[in-house]
Each structure stands twice: as structure tokens, then as C-alpha cells.
mmCIF file of C-alpha atoms in Angstrom:
data_model
loop_
_atom_site.group_PDB
_atom_site.id
_atom_site.type_symbol
_atom_site.label_atom_id
_atom_site.label_comp_id
_atom_site.label_asym_id
_atom_site.label_seq_id
_atom_site.Cartn_x
_atom_site.Cartn_y
_atom_site.Cartn_z
ATOM 1 C CA MET W 1 -101.548 68.596 98.063
ATOM 2 C CA PHE W 2 -99.460 65.466 98.517
ATOM 3 C CA ARG W 3 -102.542 63.543 99.608
ATOM 4 C CA SER W 4 -104.446 64.481 96.416
ATOM 5 C CA HIS W 5 -101.515 63.367 94.256
ATOM 6 C CA GLN W 6 -101.366 60.127 96.203
ATOM 7 C CA ILE W 7 -105.058 59.429 95.653
ATOM 8 C CA ILE W 8 -104.883 60.208 91.936
ATOM 9 C CA PHE W 9 -101.784 58.086 91.467
ATOM 10 C CA SER W 10 -103.184 55.124 93.387
ATOM 11 C CA SER W 11 -106.521 55.241 91.558
ATOM 12 C CA ALA W 12 -104.743 55.398 88.207
ATOM 13 C CA PHE W 13 -102.582 52.480 89.246
ATOM 14 C CA LEU W 14 -105.620 50.429 90.296
ATOM 15 C CA LEU W 15 -107.339 51.166 87.012
ATOM 16 C CA LEU W 16 -104.286 50.187 84.958
ATOM 17 C CA SER W 17 -103.574 47.082 87.018
ATOM 18 C CA SER W 18 -107.146 45.869 86.701
ATOM 19 C CA LEU W 19 -106.992 46.311 82.919
ATOM 20 C CA SER W 20 -103.770 44.358 82.706
ATOM 21 C CA LEU W 21 -105.116 41.602 84.948
ATOM 22 C CA LYS W 22 -108.211 41.182 82.829
ATOM 23 C CA ALA W 23 -106.101 40.942 79.701
ATOM 24 C CA GLN W 24 -104.162 38.061 81.248
ATOM 25 C CA GLU W 25 -107.127 36.432 82.918
ATOM 26 C CA THR W 26 -107.489 33.619 80.402
ATOM 27 C CA LYS W 27 -105.505 30.961 82.286
ATOM 28 C CA THR W 28 -104.285 32.654 85.432
ATOM 29 C CA GLU W 29 -105.918 33.461 88.668
ATOM 30 C CA VAL W 30 -107.000 37.046 89.351
ATOM 31 C CA HIS W 31 -104.923 38.735 92.079
ATOM 32 C CA ARG W 32 -106.682 41.263 94.160
ATOM 33 C CA ILE W 33 -104.825 43.810 96.247
ATOM 34 C CA SER W 34 -106.027 46.163 98.915
ATOM 35 C CA ALA W 35 -105.968 49.943 98.654
ATOM 36 C CA ASP W 36 -103.050 50.170 101.122
ATOM 37 C CA GLN W 37 -101.053 47.673 99.086
ATOM 38 C CA ALA W 38 -101.818 49.637 95.899
ATOM 39 C CA VAL W 39 -100.672 52.907 97.517
ATOM 40 C CA SER W 40 -97.422 51.388 98.788
ATOM 41 C CA LEU W 41 -96.754 49.809 95.394
ATOM 42 C CA ALA W 42 -97.505 53.121 93.655
ATOM 43 C CA LEU W 43 -95.140 55.006 95.975
ATOM 44 C CA LYS W 44 -92.403 52.462 95.343
ATOM 45 C CA GLN W 45 -92.865 52.728 91.597
ATOM 46 C CA ARG W 46 -93.000 56.524 91.866
ATOM 47 C CA THR W 47 -89.503 56.508 93.394
ATOM 48 C CA GLU W 48 -88.276 54.210 90.650
ATOM 49 C CA VAL W 49 -89.771 56.492 87.994
ATOM 50 C CA LEU W 50 -88.129 59.555 89.584
ATOM 51 C CA ASN W 51 -84.793 57.756 89.698
ATOM 52 C CA ALA W 52 -85.156 56.753 86.050
ATOM 53 C CA ARG W 53 -85.881 60.358 85.100
ATOM 54 C CA LEU W 54 -82.775 61.524 86.995
ATOM 55 C CA ASP W 55 -80.698 58.884 85.218
ATOM 56 C CA LEU W 56 -82.056 60.106 81.899
ATOM 57 C CA LYS W 57 -81.166 63.720 82.718
ATOM 58 C CA ASN W 58 -77.672 62.667 83.803
ATOM 59 C CA GLN W 59 -77.150 60.825 80.531
ATOM 60 C CA GLU W 60 -78.385 63.805 78.502
ATOM 61 C CA SER W 61 -75.963 66.096 80.369
ATOM 62 C CA PHE W 62 -73.109 63.688 79.727
ATOM 63 C CA ASN W 63 -74.013 63.522 76.036
ATOM 64 C CA ARG W 64 -74.002 67.338 75.818
ATOM 65 C CA GLU W 65 -70.595 67.399 77.514
ATOM 66 C CA ILE W 66 -69.123 64.965 74.996
ATOM 67 C CA THR W 67 -70.737 66.865 72.116
ATOM 68 C CA GLY W 68 -69.268 70.122 73.449
ATOM 69 C CA GLN W 69 -65.802 68.588 73.457
ATOM 70 C CA ALA W 70 -66.217 67.627 69.801
ATOM 71 C CA TYR W 71 -66.883 71.216 68.739
ATOM 72 C CA PRO W 72 -63.898 73.380 67.749
ATOM 73 C CA GLN W 73 -62.130 74.883 70.754
ATOM 74 C CA VAL W 74 -60.803 78.418 70.230
ATOM 75 C CA ASN W 75 -58.524 80.131 72.755
ATOM 76 C CA ALA W 76 -57.089 83.612 72.318
ATOM 77 C CA ASN W 77 -54.745 85.694 74.438
ATOM 78 C CA PHE W 78 -53.332 89.175 74.259
ATOM 79 C CA GLY W 79 -50.729 90.876 76.402
ATOM 80 C CA VAL W 80 -48.886 94.196 76.579
ATOM 81 C CA ASN W 81 -45.720 94.814 78.600
ATOM 82 C CA ARG W 82 -44.120 98.143 79.427
ATOM 83 C CA GLN W 83 -40.477 98.039 80.428
ATOM 84 C CA PHE W 84 -39.807 101.312 82.191
ATOM 85 C CA ALA W 85 -36.042 100.887 82.434
ATOM 86 C CA ILE W 86 -34.365 98.948 79.656
ATOM 87 C CA PRO W 87 -31.370 97.073 81.080
ATOM 88 C CA VAL W 88 -27.959 98.467 80.142
ATOM 89 C CA THR W 89 -25.211 96.095 79.061
ATOM 90 C CA VAL W 90 -21.600 97.273 79.133
ATOM 91 C CA LEU W 91 -19.684 96.116 76.045
ATOM 92 C CA PRO W 92 -15.933 96.372 75.540
ATOM 93 C CA ASP W 93 -14.687 98.659 72.776
ATOM 94 C CA PHE W 94 -13.596 95.989 70.286
ATOM 95 C CA ILE W 95 -13.645 98.359 67.289
ATOM 96 C CA SER W 96 -11.000 100.933 68.348
ATOM 97 C CA PRO W 97 -8.039 98.487 68.629
ATOM 98 C CA SER W 98 -8.750 97.149 65.126
ATOM 99 C CA VAL W 99 -9.064 100.615 63.630
ATOM 100 C CA TYR W 100 -5.896 101.924 65.321
ATOM 101 C CA THR W 101 -3.969 98.832 64.201
ATOM 102 C CA VAL W 102 -4.884 99.547 60.572
ATOM 103 C CA LEU W 103 -4.025 103.237 60.968
ATOM 104 C CA GLU W 104 -0.606 102.380 62.460
ATOM 105 C CA ASN W 105 0.130 99.807 59.741
ATOM 106 C CA GLU W 106 -0.771 102.281 57.005
ATOM 107 C CA ASP W 107 1.313 105.022 58.696
ATOM 108 C CA VAL W 108 -1.586 107.484 58.811
ATOM 109 C CA ARG W 109 -0.769 110.839 60.451
ATOM 110 C CA ASP W 110 -2.928 113.378 62.253
ATOM 111 C CA ALA W 111 -3.297 117.075 61.282
ATOM 112 C CA ASN W 112 -0.001 118.019 62.930
ATOM 113 C CA GLY W 113 1.883 115.317 61.012
ATOM 114 C CA ASN W 114 2.329 112.999 63.999
ATOM 115 C CA PRO W 115 1.677 109.273 63.422
ATOM 116 C CA ILE W 116 -1.552 107.989 64.962
ATOM 117 C CA ARG W 117 -0.816 105.550 67.815
ATOM 118 C CA PHE W 118 -3.125 103.392 69.941
ATOM 119 C CA SER W 119 -2.827 104.192 73.653
ATOM 120 C CA GLY W 120 -3.570 100.594 74.697
ATOM 121 C CA ASP W 121 -6.550 101.459 76.876
ATOM 122 C CA VAL W 122 -9.590 99.380 76.021
ATOM 123 C CA ASN W 123 -12.672 101.394 76.834
ATOM 124 C CA THR W 124 -16.219 100.186 77.319
ATOM 125 C CA PHE W 125 -19.491 101.647 76.190
ATOM 126 C CA PRO W 126 -23.042 101.081 77.431
ATOM 127 C CA ALA W 127 -25.615 99.455 75.150
ATOM 128 C CA GLN W 128 -29.328 98.912 75.589
ATOM 129 C CA PHE W 129 -31.014 95.985 73.874
ATOM 130 C CA GLY W 130 -34.768 95.884 73.859
ATOM 131 C CA VAL W 131 -37.790 98.060 73.388
ATOM 132 C CA PRO W 132 -39.912 99.807 76.007
ATOM 133 C CA TRP W 133 -43.224 98.409 74.731
ATOM 134 C CA GLN W 134 -43.892 94.770 73.871
ATOM 135 C CA ALA W 135 -47.131 93.172 72.759
ATOM 136 C CA GLN W 136 -48.063 89.582 72.020
ATOM 137 C CA LEU W 137 -51.144 88.055 70.490
ATOM 138 C CA GLY W 138 -51.934 84.355 70.425
ATOM 139 C CA LEU W 139 -54.682 82.260 68.888
ATOM 140 C CA ASN W 140 -55.120 78.536 69.425
ATOM 141 C CA VAL W 141 -57.724 76.448 67.563
ATOM 142 C CA GLN W 142 -58.296 72.761 68.282
ATOM 143 C CA GLN W 143 -60.669 70.302 66.654
ATOM 144 C CA ILE W 144 -61.247 66.662 67.515
ATOM 145 C CA LEU W 145 -61.237 64.535 64.401
ATOM 146 C CA PHE W 146 -63.184 61.302 64.429
#
């Protein structure tokens, strides 16, 4: 198979080279080459043609890459979190001392007629801040402007 391609290519090369030599034959001397020289020259030019085609494909791929970067870029993300145990924060009881101070200043009495007094003990109470389920959604759009 390779041999048949080689013969076709070399014969086409000889035909084309003879046409070009005759077109330039007016003042120059005609150069004749052997069949072996024509085959070696054809193989050399075949490699050059293949390399040129590869270079062309590389450039087309690079052009598509640059064109792809110029299109709008859209990124989206979505996430859901489940917090099984919401952390507990212990807060001091800052409301009771204020309330008891007002009650003492106003001389408020309980049901038995005794004045209400603050014992002086500052208690704490647990508080939970947060929710068990959290979800986030993000969308990012970028466009290169020329």
C-alpha cells in the first residue's frame, strides 16, 4: 500500500515538475532528475506537507481555545448543610438584676405583702443560635469585553 502511494506521488511530482520546467525553459537550462531523486524529493516534501498540516491544525485548535474564552462563562453552585446538634451558648441572666432593681425602687410587694428583693445570685441560661438546615445557591457570570 505504501509502495503504491509512493509511485503515485512520485509520478505526480515528475509530471508537475516537468510542466514547471517547460514554463521556465525560455532562458534557463532544463534540469533532469532521476526517478530515485524524484522519489526522495517527494518524500521530503511529503514530510513538510504533513508538518504544515499539523501546524494548521494546531493553530485552529488555539483559535478555538481563544474563541471559547471570549464566550460568556457561567458557573453555578448549590449546597445544603444539616447541623445535627446546634451549639449551645450559655448567657448570663442580665435581665433579672435590672427587673429586681426596678421592683425594689418602686417598693413592689408580693402576694403576702413582703417587699420583693433580689437575692444577688446571677443565673445563666442556655441559648441556641442557628438553624438545623442551611442552603446556599451561587451563580457567577463572566464575560470578556473587547
